[in-house]
PDB file of C-alpha atoms in Angstrom:
ATOM      1  CA  UNK A   1       0.000   0.000   0.000  1.00  0.00           C
ATOM      2  CA  UNK A   2       1.766   3.112  -1.233  1.00  0.00           C
ATOM      3  CA  UNK A   3      -0.523   5.756   0.240  1.00  0.00           C
ATOM      4  CA  UNK A   4      -3.153   6.131   2.917  1.00  0.00           C
ATOM      5  CA  UNK A   5      -5.651   8.983   3.075  1.00  0.00           C
ATOM      6  CA  UNK A   6      -6.770   9.931   6.568  1.00  0.00           C
ATOM      7  CA  UNK A   7      -9.987  11.923   6.732  1.00  0.00           C
ATOM      8  CA  UNK A   8     -11.249  14.044   9.557  1.00  0.00           C
ATOM      9  CA  UNK A   9     -14.976  13.479  10.050  1.00  0.00           C
ATOM     10  CA  UNK A  10     -16.817  16.504  11.488  1.00  0.00           C
ATOM     11  CA  UNK A  11     -17.137  19.301   8.901  1.00  0.00           C
ATOM     12  CA  UNK A  12     -15.201  17.151   6.438  1.00  0.00           C
ATOM     13  CA  UNK A  13     -16.839  13.797   5.743  1.00  0.00           C
ATOM     14  CA  UNK A  14     -19.934  15.171   7.469  1.00  0.00           C
ATOM     15  CA  UNK A  15     -21.442  18.581   6.782  1.00  0.00           C
ATOM     16  CA  UNK A  16     -21.979  19.233  10.501  1.00  0.00           C
ATOM     17  CA  UNK A  17     -20.128  18.950  13.809  1.00  0.00           C
ATOM     18  CA  UNK A  18     -21.593  15.726  15.187  1.00  0.00           C
ATOM     19  CA  UNK A  19     -21.544  16.583  18.902  1.00  0.00           C
ATOM     20  CA  UNK A  20     -23.035  20.015  18.292  1.00  0.00           C
ATOM     21  CA  UNK A  21     -25.701  18.429  16.103  1.00  0.00           C
ATOM     22  CA  UNK A  22     -26.624  15.849  18.734  1.00  0.00           C
ATOM     23  CA  UNK A  23     -26.782  18.448  21.480  1.00  0.00           C
ATOM     24  CA  UNK A  24     -28.901  20.849  19.421  1.00  0.00           C
ATOM     25  CA  UNK A  25     -31.381  18.022  18.811  1.00  0.00           C
ATOM     26  CA  UNK A  26     -31.467  17.069  22.488  1.00  0.00           C
ATOM     27  CA  UNK A  27     -31.895  20.646  23.690  1.00  0.00           C
ATOM     28  CA  UNK A  28     -34.361  21.820  21.046  1.00  0.00           C
ATOM     29  CA  UNK A  29     -37.410  21.535  23.295  1.00  0.00           C
ATOM     30  CA  UNK A  30     -35.743  22.470  26.584  1.00  0.00           C
ATOM     31  CA  UNK A  31     -35.888  25.926  28.186  1.00  0.00           C
ATOM     32  CA  UNK A  32     -32.694  27.776  27.290  1.00  0.00           C
ATOM     33  CA  UNK A  33     -31.707  24.947  25.002  1.00  0.00           C
ATOM     34  CA  UNK A  34     -30.899  27.103  21.991  1.00  0.00           C
ATOM     35  CA  UNK A  35     -28.565  29.277  24.042  1.00  0.00           C
ATOM     36  CA  UNK A  36     -26.741  26.234  25.402  1.00  0.00           C
ATOM     37  CA  UNK A  37     -26.402  24.778  21.921  1.00  0.00           C
ATOM     38  CA  UNK A  38     -25.013  28.077  20.619  1.00  0.00           C
ATOM     39  CA  UNK A  39     -22.536  28.201  23.517  1.00  0.00           C
ATOM     40  CA  UNK A  40     -21.329  24.713  22.658  1.00  0.00           C
ATOM     41  CA  UNK A  41     -20.942  25.590  18.967  1.00  0.00           C
ATOM     42  CA  UNK A  42     -18.824  28.623  19.877  1.00  0.00           C
ATOM     43  CA  UNK A  43     -16.529  26.444  21.973  1.00  0.00           C
ATOM     44  CA  UNK A  44     -16.217  24.001  19.070  1.00  0.00           C
ATOM     45  CA  UNK A  45     -15.191  26.811  16.714  1.00  0.00           C
ATOM     46  CA  UNK A  46     -12.516  28.015  19.135  1.00  0.00           C
ATOM     47  CA  UNK A  47     -11.090  24.519  19.439  1.00  0.00           C
ATOM     48  CA  UNK A  48     -11.050  23.915  15.677  1.00  0.00           C
ATOM     49  CA  UNK A  49      -9.349  27.262  15.068  1.00  0.00           C
ATOM     50  CA  UNK A  50      -6.684  26.532  17.696  1.00  0.00           C
ATOM     51  CA  UNK A  51      -7.867  29.294  20.042  1.00  0.00           C
ATOM     52  CA  UNK A  52      -8.703  26.761  22.780  1.00  0.00           C
ATOM     53  CA  UNK A  53      -6.888  23.600  23.845  1.00  0.00           C
ATOM     54  CA  UNK A  54      -8.768  20.647  22.395  1.00  0.00           C
ATOM     55  CA  UNK A  55      -9.128  18.775  25.687  1.00  0.00           C
ATOM     56  CA  UNK A  56     -10.469  21.901  27.367  1.00  0.00           C
ATOM     57  CA  UNK A  57     -12.889  22.248  24.483  1.00  0.00           C
ATOM     58  CA  UNK A  58     -13.994  18.650  24.914  1.00  0.00           C
ATOM     59  CA  UNK A  59     -14.433  19.006  28.667  1.00  0.00           C
ATOM     60  CA  UNK A  60     -16.502  22.162  28.312  1.00  0.00           C
ATOM     61  CA  UNK A  61     -18.656  20.708  25.542  1.00  0.00           C
ATOM     62  CA  UNK A  62     -19.387  17.486  27.463  1.00  0.00           C
ATOM     63  CA  UNK A  63     -20.321  19.524  30.544  1.00  0.00           C
ATOM     64  CA  UNK A  64     -22.780  21.634  28.532  1.00  0.00           C
ATOM     65  CA  UNK A  65     -24.179  18.742  26.504  1.00  0.00           C
ATOM     66  CA  UNK A  66     -25.865  16.607  29.158  1.00  0.00           C
ATOM     67  CA  UNK A  67     -26.387  13.844  26.596  1.00  0.00           C
ATOM     68  CA  UNK A  68     -27.869  10.438  27.311  1.00  0.00           C
ATOM     69  CA  UNK A  69     -27.822   7.231  25.336  1.00  0.00           C
ATOM     70  CA  UNK A  70     -31.415   7.973  24.334  1.00  0.00           C
ATOM     71  CA  UNK A  71     -30.203  11.218  22.725  1.00  0.00           C
ATOM     72  CA  UNK A  72     -27.212   9.647  21.032  1.00  0.00           C
ATOM     73  CA  UNK A  73     -28.845   6.741  19.227  1.00  0.00           C
ATOM     74  CA  UNK A  74     -31.341   8.745  17.108  1.00  0.00           C
ATOM     75  CA  UNK A  75     -28.759  11.475  16.477  1.00  0.00           C
ATOM     76  CA  UNK A  76     -26.308   8.901  15.098  1.00  0.00           C
ATOM     77  CA  UNK A  77     -28.951   7.654  12.652  1.00  0.00           C
ATOM     78  CA  UNK A  78     -29.737  11.216  11.556  1.00  0.00           C
ATOM     79  CA  UNK A  79     -26.036  11.963  11.036  1.00  0.00           C
ATOM     80  CA  UNK A  80     -25.865   9.208   8.430  1.00  0.00           C
ATOM     81  CA  UNK A  81     -28.059  11.471   6.285  1.00  0.00           C
ATOM     82  CA  UNK A  82     -25.658  14.408   6.636  1.00  0.00           C
ATOM     83  CA  UNK A  83     -22.659  13.157   4.680  1.00  0.00           C
ATOM     84  CA  UNK A  84     -20.920  15.925   2.750  1.00  0.00           C
ATOM     85  CA  UNK A  85     -22.069  15.695  -0.876  1.00  0.00           C
ATOM     86  CA  UNK A  86     -19.423  14.008  -2.998  1.00  0.00           C
ATOM     87  CA  UNK A  87     -17.574  12.317  -0.138  1.00  0.00           C
ATOM     88  CA  UNK A  88     -19.231   8.940  -0.726  1.00  0.00           C
ATOM     89  CA  UNK A  89     -17.988   8.929  -4.308  1.00  0.00           C
ATOM     90  CA  UNK A  90     -14.539  10.232  -3.376  1.00  0.00           C
ATOM     91  CA  UNK A  91     -13.843   7.697  -0.639  1.00  0.00           C
ATOM     92  CA  UNK A  92     -14.997   4.843  -2.861  1.00  0.00           C
ATOM     93  CA  UNK A  93     -12.905   6.104  -5.778  1.00  0.00           C
ATOM     94  CA  UNK A  94      -9.808   6.244  -3.558  1.00  0.00           C
ATOM     95  CA  UNK A  95     -10.365   2.678  -2.404  1.00  0.00           C
ATOM     96  CA  UNK A  96     -10.853   1.651  -6.034  1.00  0.00           C
ATOM     97  CA  UNK A  97      -7.392   3.013  -6.799  1.00  0.00           C
ATOM     98  CA  UNK A  98      -5.931   0.861  -4.046  1.00  0.00           C
ATOM     99  CA  UNK A  99      -5.381   3.559  -1.438  1.00  0.00           C
ATOM    100  CA  UNK A 100      -6.073   2.916   2.211  1.00  0.00           C
ATOM    101  CA  UNK A 101      -8.827   5.208   3.467  1.00  0.00           C
ATOM    102  CA  UNK A 102      -9.200   5.907   7.187  1.00  0.00           C
ATOM    103  CA  UNK A 103     -11.279   8.183   9.411  1.00  0.00           C
ATOM    104  CA  UNK A 104      -9.634   9.827  12.414  1.00  0.00           C
ATOM    105  CA  UNK A 105     -11.883  12.025  14.507  1.00  0.00           C
ATOM    106  CA  UNK A 106     -11.980  14.039  17.680  1.00  0.00           C
ATOM    107  CA  UNK A 107     -15.689  13.250  17.616  1.00  0.00           C
ATOM    108  CA  UNK A 108     -17.330  10.267  19.240  1.00  0.00           C
ATOM    109  CA  UNK A 109     -17.665   6.816  17.759  1.00  0.00           C
ATOM    110  CA  UNK A 110     -21.107   6.348  19.305  1.00  0.00           C
ATOM    111  CA  UNK A 111     -22.360   9.227  17.151  1.00  0.00           C
ATOM    112  CA  UNK A 112     -20.292   8.633  14.025  1.00  0.00           C
ATOM    113  CA  UNK A 113     -20.676   4.884  13.518  1.00  0.00           C
ATOM    114  CA  UNK A 114     -23.696   4.778  11.145  1.00  0.00           C
ATOM    115  CA  UNK A 115     -22.411   7.615   8.942  1.00  0.00           C
ATOM    116  CA  UNK A 116     -18.970   6.057   8.613  1.00  0.00           C
ATOM    117  CA  UNK A 117     -20.482   2.673   7.850  1.00  0.00           C
ATOM    118  CA  UNK A 118     -22.524   4.313   5.078  1.00  0.00           C
ATOM    119  CA  UNK A 119     -19.272   5.702   3.676  1.00  0.00           C
ATOM    120  CA  UNK A 120     -17.779   2.218   3.570  1.00  0.00           C
ATOM    121  CA  UNK A 121     -15.491   2.424   6.590  1.00  0.00           C
ATOM    122  CA  UNK A 122     -14.983  -0.831   8.454  1.00  0.00           C
ATOM    123  CA  UNK A 123     -14.454  -0.728  12.253  1.00  0.00           C
ATOM    124  CA  UNK A 124     -10.703  -1.128  11.813  1.00  0.00           C
ATOM    125  CA  UNK A 125     -10.603   1.918   9.543  1.00  0.00           C
ATOM    126  CA  UNK A 126     -11.869   4.286  12.247  1.00  0.00           C
ATOM    127  CA  UNK A 127     -10.210   5.988  15.200  1.00  0.00           C
ATOM    128  CA  UNK A 128     -12.369   8.254  17.392  1.00  0.00           C
ATOM    129  CA  UNK A 129     -13.162   9.253  20.947  1.00  0.00           C
ATOM    130  CA  UNK A 130     -15.524   7.272  23.154  1.00  0.00           C
ATOM    131  CA  UNK A 131     -18.090   8.445  25.686  1.00  0.00           C
ATOM    132  CA  UNK A 132     -18.205   7.215  29.261  1.00  0.00           C
ATOM    133  CA  UNK A 133     -21.730   6.591  30.578  1.00  0.00           C
ATOM    134  CA  UNK A 134     -23.079   6.188  34.084  1.00  0.00           C
ATOM    135  CA  UNK A 135     -25.487   3.417  35.087  1.00  0.00           C
ATOM    136  CA  UNK A 136     -28.463   5.479  33.903  1.00  0.00           C
ATOM    137  CA  UNK A 137     -27.043   5.961  30.409  1.00  0.00           C
ATOM    138  CA  UNK A 138     -25.967   9.589  30.872  1.00  0.00           C
ATOM    139  CA  UNK A 139     -22.671  10.773  29.390  1.00  0.00           C
ATOM    140  CA  UNK A 140     -20.432  11.725  32.298  1.00  0.00           C
ATOM    141  CA  UNK A 141     -16.991  11.853  30.684  1.00  0.00           C
ATOM    142  CA  UNK A 142     -14.850  10.576  27.832  1.00  0.00           C
ATOM    143  CA  UNK A 143     -11.954   8.137  27.573  1.00  0.00           C
ATOM    144  CA  UNK A 144      -9.074  10.350  28.647  1.00  0.00           C
ATOM    145  CA  UNK A 145      -6.458   7.762  27.676  1.00  0.00           C
ATOM    146  CA  UNK A 146      -7.416   8.121  24.035  1.00  0.00           C
ATOM    147  CA  UNK A 147      -4.834  10.343  22.287  1.00  0.00           C
ATOM    148  CA  UNK A 148      -7.639  11.880  20.215  1.00  0.00           C
ATOM    149  CA  UNK A 149      -9.035  13.478  23.367  1.00  0.00           C
ATOM    150  CA  UNK A 150      -6.161  15.972  23.518  1.00  0.00           C
ATOM    151  CA  UNK A 151      -4.465  18.546  21.326  1.00  0.00           C
ATOM    152  CA  UNK A 152      -1.843  16.985  19.078  1.00  0.00           C
ATOM    153  CA  UNK A 153      -3.440  13.552  19.358  1.00  0.00           C
ATOM    154  CA  UNK A 154      -4.016  13.029  15.665  1.00  0.00           C
ATOM    155  CA  UNK A 155      -0.265  13.002  14.972  1.00  0.00           C
ATOM    156  CA  UNK A 156       0.561   9.759  16.784  1.00  0.00           C
ATOM    157  CA  UNK A 157      -2.650   8.159  15.513  1.00  0.00           C
ATOM    158  CA  UNK A 158      -1.714   9.012  11.920  1.00  0.00           C
ATOM    159  CA  UNK A 159       1.808   7.704  12.474  1.00  0.00           C
ATOM    160  CA  UNK A 160       0.450   4.460  13.930  1.00  0.00           C
ATOM    161  CA  UNK A 161      -1.838   3.939  10.926  1.00  0.00           C
ATOM    162  CA  UNK A 162       1.047   4.514   8.534  1.00  0.00           C
ATOM    163  CA  UNK A 163       3.144   1.973  10.422  1.00  0.00           C
ATOM    164  CA  UNK A 164       0.292  -0.524  10.665  1.00  0.00           C
ATOM    165  CA  UNK A 165      -0.396  -0.442   6.927  1.00  0.00           C
ATOM    166  CA  UNK A 166       3.214  -0.183   5.791  1.00  0.00           C
ATOM    167  CA  UNK A 167       2.277   2.844   3.676  1.00  0.00           C
ATOM    168  CA  UNK A 168       4.938   5.052   2.141  1.00  0.00           C
ATOM    169  CA  UNK A 169       2.861   8.193   2.515  1.00  0.00           C
ATOM    170  CA  UNK A 170       0.098   9.331   4.880  1.00  0.00           C
ATOM    171  CA  UNK A 171      -2.074  12.259   3.771  1.00  0.00           C
ATOM    172  CA  UNK A 172      -4.258  14.011   6.353  1.00  0.00           C
ATOM    173  CA  UNK A 173      -7.405  15.807   5.164  1.00  0.00           C
ATOM    174  CA  UNK A 174      -9.479  18.039   7.421  1.00  0.00           C
ATOM    175  CA  UNK A 175     -10.934  21.414   8.291  1.00  0.00           C
ATOM    176  CA  UNK A 176      -9.462  21.983  11.750  1.00  0.00           C
ATOM    177  CA  UNK A 177      -6.201  22.923  13.397  1.00  0.00           C
ATOM    178  CA  UNK A 178      -6.080  19.467  15.021  1.00  0.00           C
ATOM    179  CA  UNK A 179      -5.864  18.018  11.504  1.00  0.00           C
ATOM    180  CA  UNK A 180      -3.026  20.352  10.568  1.00  0.00           C
ATOM    181  CA  UNK A 181      -1.237  19.327  13.787  1.00  0.00           C
ATOM    182  CA  UNK A 182      -1.091  15.736  12.506  1.00  0.00           C
ATOM    183  CA  UNK A 183       1.084  17.004   9.659  1.00  0.00           C
ATOM    184  CA  UNK A 184       3.024  19.620  11.634  1.00  0.00           C
ATOM    185  CA  UNK A 185       4.059  16.989  14.187  1.00  0.00           C
ATOM    186  CA  UNK A 186       5.307  14.617  11.482  1.00  0.00           C
ATOM    187  CA  UNK A 187       2.602  12.015  12.027  1.00  0.00           C
ATOM    188  CA  UNK A 188       1.260  12.598   8.515  1.00  0.00           C
ATOM    189  CA  UNK A 189       3.509  13.313   5.549  1.00  0.00           C
ATOM    190  CA  UNK A 190       1.115  15.709   3.844  1.00  0.00           C
ATOM    191  CA  UNK A 191      -1.910  17.807   4.713  1.00  0.00           C
ATOM    192  CA  UNK A 192      -4.800  19.132   2.656  1.00  0.00           C
ATOM    193  CA  UNK A 193      -7.002  21.637   4.398  1.00  0.00           C
ATOM    194  CA  UNK A 194     -10.670  21.280   3.551  1.00  0.00           C
ATOM    195  CA  UNK A 195     -13.037  24.226   3.452  1.00  0.00           C
ATOM    196  CA  UNK A 196     -15.959  22.678   1.644  1.00  0.00           C
ATOM    197  CA  UNK A 197     -18.114  22.816   4.778  1.00  0.00           C
ATOM    198  CA  UNK A 198     -16.456  25.474   6.963  1.00  0.00           C
ATOM    199  CA  UNK A 199     -13.490  27.585   5.967  1.00  0.00           C
ATOM    200  CA  UNK A 200     -11.287  28.153   9.002  1.00  0.00           C
ATOM    201  CA  UNK A 201      -8.832  30.935   8.201  1.00  0.00           C
ATOM    202  CA  UNK A 202      -6.241  29.736  10.733  1.00  0.00           C
ATOM    203  CA  UNK A 203      -6.087  26.440   8.846  1.00  0.00           C
ATOM    204  CA  UNK A 204      -6.206  27.942   5.355  1.00  0.00           C
ATOM    205  CA  UNK A 205      -3.267  30.176   6.244  1.00  0.00           C
ATOM    206  CA  UNK A 206      -1.074  27.251   7.308  1.00  0.00           C
ATOM    207  CA  UNK A 207      -2.126  24.440   4.977  1.00  0.00           C
ATOM    208  CA  UNK A 208       0.404  23.577   2.252  1.00  0.00           C
ATOM    209  CA  UNK A 209      -2.591  22.653   0.066  1.00  0.00           C
ATOM    210  CA  UNK A 210      -6.188  23.724   0.446  1.00  0.00           C
ATOM    211  CA  UNK A 211      -9.438  22.536  -1.144  1.00  0.00           C
ATOM    212  CA  UNK A 212     -12.538  24.683  -1.082  1.00  0.00           C
ATOM    213  CA  UNK A 213     -14.761  21.891  -2.381  1.00  0.00           C
ATOM    214  CA  UNK A 214     -14.909  18.119  -2.748  1.00  0.00           C
ATOM    215  CA  UNK A 215     -14.107  18.480  -6.458  1.00  0.00           C
ATOM    216  CA  UNK A 216     -10.954  20.424  -5.641  1.00  0.00           C
ATOM    217  CA  UNK A 217     -10.042  17.853  -3.007  1.00  0.00           C
ATOM    218  CA  UNK A 218     -10.485  15.017  -5.498  1.00  0.00           C
ATOM    219  CA  UNK A 219      -8.118  16.731  -7.927  1.00  0.00           C
ATOM    220  CA  UNK A 220      -5.497  17.248  -5.236  1.00  0.00           C
ATOM    221  CA  UNK A 221      -5.768  13.573  -4.333  1.00  0.00           C
ATOM    222  CA  UNK A 222      -5.419  12.534  -7.962  1.00  0.00           C
ATOM    223  CA  UNK A 223      -8.931  11.176  -8.421  1.00  0.00           C
TER     224      UNK A 223
END
């Protein structure tokens, strides 16, 4: 396997931020719910732009969210309908050319599973955070041993995937500063910033290559 392509998920493979989406759904009918959802989205934006440490972002978002398993299951099904247009075709075309295609996310597997399955990712192709639930099914924390739960975590995960597959080249694709960090740390050999869902200027300014659409991304990836 000469090359692996590692995709971010939220605002890349998906046209939303999955945790924000799930929380907005859960809070829609609650008093003050819209304000809490907006607060969470603002924290997400700070984390993706590098203005807030990713673990701090995660801690603050989990504290605001108040999610339960009953919130997560229907949200995960709905997320499978929110795949970024063109990404299904792109990921399948890359596999058809013999490239390894992986998903590495700071989001949560419990939310992302159905969407990634729809995109053709097998369980071994995915690396993501995991929720921790209490006995009543409420999210109380996240797996803090997971490198993806901290800033800089995508670098070692990308490096491990490259080693596992024996690839000569690992290309990271994503919209956020955590995706760029995978390249800057040496975990990935190349980075393509993706602004087809959200253009983050901090990422666009640093990315050695940048795609404003899925079509542009496909060209950069040689599809």
